[in-house]
Amino acid sequence: MAIVLPKSMDEVEATREFPVAPADTYELEIKSAKQGVSKQSNIKIDLRCEIINDDEYNGIGVFETLTITDAAMFRLKQLCLATGVELDEEFEAEIFVGETFEAVLNIETYENGAGETVEKNSISKYIYTEES
């Protein structure tokens, strides 16, 4: 079966800028969570989150990668404290889908595949009140 394009490739830009929210504290919802393997062969969880409950910035996406190593597990612990999710020693990444949490977002700049400098939001701090 042939693929039918919705528009001519001449109408498509090779790059795409995504909206960025100002650095601040936001409520986010985890829309997807996928387990994978990092370039260094470590288990990782890729989270796709969206800002919620903010009239101006609802729907802006924030991506987070949690690497499951001894040195980096503190980020997974912070996410669990922020969402209230309790993990067993074995779990599926999808356990986080639909969970909400508060986090401080910052703005990072990076070079995309086309060599352009672009901005994105990233999580600088998970907000939680007590440790379990």
Short mmCIF file of C-alpha atoms in Angstrom, two decimals:
data_model
loop_
_atom_site.label_atom_id
_atom_site.label_comp_id
_atom_site.label_asym_id
_atom_site.label_seq_id
_atom_site.Cartn_x
_atom_site.Cartn_y
_atom_site.Cartn_z
CA MET A 1 0.00 0.00 0.00
CA ALA A 2 1.38 3.40 -0.99
CA ILE A 3 1.72 6.26 1.50
CA VAL A 4 -0.28 9.35 0.58
CA LEU A 5 1.21 12.59 1.87
CA PRO A 6 -1.20 15.18 3.33
CA LYS A 7 0.66 17.97 1.49
CA SER A 8 3.53 18.53 -0.92
CA MET A 9 7.05 18.16 0.46
CA ASP A 10 7.73 21.64 -1.00
CA GLU A 11 5.37 23.00 1.67
CA VAL A 12 7.22 21.32 4.55
CA GLU A 13 9.99 23.00 6.54
CA ALA A 14 12.98 20.78 7.38
CA THR A 15 13.00 22.02 10.99
CA ARG A 16 10.29 22.74 13.49
CA GLU A 17 10.37 24.93 16.57
CA PHE A 18 8.34 23.86 19.56
CA PRO A 19 6.81 26.31 22.04
CA VAL A 20 8.79 26.95 25.21
CA ALA A 21 7.35 28.09 28.55
CA PRO A 22 9.24 30.61 30.70
CA ALA A 23 11.35 29.15 33.49
CA ASP A 24 8.99 28.67 36.44
CA THR A 25 7.11 26.04 38.47
CA TYR A 26 4.39 24.13 36.59
CA GLU A 27 2.08 21.17 37.01
CA LEU A 28 2.81 18.44 34.47
CA GLU A 29 1.11 15.25 33.36
CA ILE A 30 3.05 12.27 32.05
CA LYS A 31 1.61 11.41 28.64
CA SER A 32 3.95 8.55 27.74
CA ALA A 33 6.71 6.53 29.37
CA LYS A 34 8.88 4.18 27.36
CA GLN A 35 11.66 1.93 28.49
CA GLY A 36 14.78 1.82 26.33
CA VAL A 37 18.54 1.51 26.36
CA SER A 38 20.88 4.52 26.45
CA LYS A 39 23.91 4.98 24.19
CA GLN A 40 25.99 3.73 27.14
CA SER A 41 23.85 0.53 27.28
CA ASN A 42 22.03 1.52 30.49
CA ILE A 43 18.31 1.01 30.99
CA LYS A 44 16.44 4.32 30.63
CA ILE A 45 12.90 5.65 30.78
CA ASP A 46 11.90 8.34 28.30
CA LEU A 47 9.02 10.47 29.62
CA ARG A 48 6.89 12.80 27.52
CA CYS A 49 5.11 15.28 29.79
CA GLU A 50 2.81 18.23 29.15
CA ILE A 51 2.10 21.34 31.19
CA ILE A 52 -1.45 21.28 32.58
CA ASN A 53 -3.65 23.70 34.54
CA ASP A 54 -1.98 26.79 33.10
CA ASP A 55 -4.15 28.82 30.73
CA GLU A 56 -1.21 30.25 28.81
CA TYR A 57 1.12 27.25 28.59
CA ASN A 58 -1.18 24.18 28.64
CA GLY A 59 0.03 21.43 26.33
CA ILE A 60 3.65 22.53 26.04
CA GLY A 61 5.74 19.38 25.98
CA VAL A 62 8.65 18.55 28.26
CA PHE A 63 10.81 15.49 27.69
CA GLU A 64 12.73 13.80 30.48
CA THR A 65 15.06 10.82 30.36
CA LEU A 66 15.71 8.88 33.55
CA THR A 67 18.75 6.62 33.41
CA ILE A 68 18.59 3.63 35.72
CA THR A 69 22.10 3.51 37.21
CA ASP A 70 23.30 3.67 40.81
CA ALA A 71 24.54 7.23 40.29
CA ALA A 72 21.36 8.52 38.61
CA MET A 73 18.58 6.73 40.51
CA PHE A 74 18.03 9.80 42.70
CA ARG A 75 16.08 11.35 39.78
CA LEU A 76 13.77 8.33 39.65
CA LYS A 77 13.31 8.62 43.43
CA GLN A 78 12.43 12.32 43.05
CA LEU A 79 9.86 11.50 40.36
CA CYS A 80 8.31 8.84 42.60
CA LEU A 81 8.10 11.26 45.51
CA ALA A 82 6.58 13.96 43.28
CA THR A 83 3.95 11.61 41.76
CA GLY A 84 3.30 9.37 44.76
CA VAL A 85 4.14 6.28 42.70
CA GLU A 86 5.62 3.43 44.73
CA LEU A 87 7.86 1.08 42.76
CA ASP A 88 8.67 -2.56 43.27
CA GLU A 89 12.14 -3.79 42.33
CA GLU A 90 10.65 -4.70 38.93
CA PHE A 91 8.15 -2.44 37.19
CA GLU A 92 6.94 -1.32 33.77
CA ALA A 93 7.69 2.25 32.68
CA GLU A 94 4.02 2.74 31.78
CA ILE A 95 3.19 2.85 35.52
CA PHE A 96 3.90 6.61 35.29
CA VAL A 97 1.47 7.39 32.43
CA GLY A 98 -1.32 9.69 33.61
CA GLU A 99 0.49 10.71 36.79
CA THR A 100 0.77 14.41 37.58
CA PHE A 101 3.46 16.31 39.47
CA GLU A 102 4.91 19.76 40.02
CA ALA A 103 8.36 20.67 38.79
CA VAL A 104 10.58 23.66 38.22
CA LEU A 105 11.27 24.02 34.51
CA ASN A 106 14.20 25.81 32.99
CA ILE A 107 15.11 26.62 29.39
CA GLU A 108 18.02 24.86 27.71
CA THR A 109 19.53 25.70 24.37
CA TYR A 110 20.95 23.03 22.12
CA GLU A 111 21.93 22.45 18.53
CA ASN A 112 19.40 20.43 16.54
CA GLY A 113 20.14 18.04 13.68
CA ALA A 114 20.10 20.91 11.19
CA GLY A 115 22.81 22.75 13.12
CA GLU A 116 20.41 25.41 14.42
CA THR A 117 20.38 26.62 18.02
CA VAL A 118 16.95 26.02 19.53
CA GLU A 119 15.39 26.13 22.99
CA LYS A 120 13.51 23.53 24.99
CA ASN A 121 12.11 23.20 28.48
CA SER A 122 13.70 20.74 30.87
CA ILE A 123 12.97 19.69 34.43
CA SER A 124 15.47 21.21 36.83
CA LYS A 125 13.73 20.16 40.06
CA TYR A 126 10.85 17.91 41.05
CA ILE A 127 8.62 19.39 43.76
CA TYR A 128 7.67 17.11 46.66
CA THR A 129 7.03 17.64 50.35
CA GLU A 130 8.15 14.55 52.20
CA GLU A 131 10.45 11.63 51.68
CA SER A 132 9.15 8.09 51.98
#
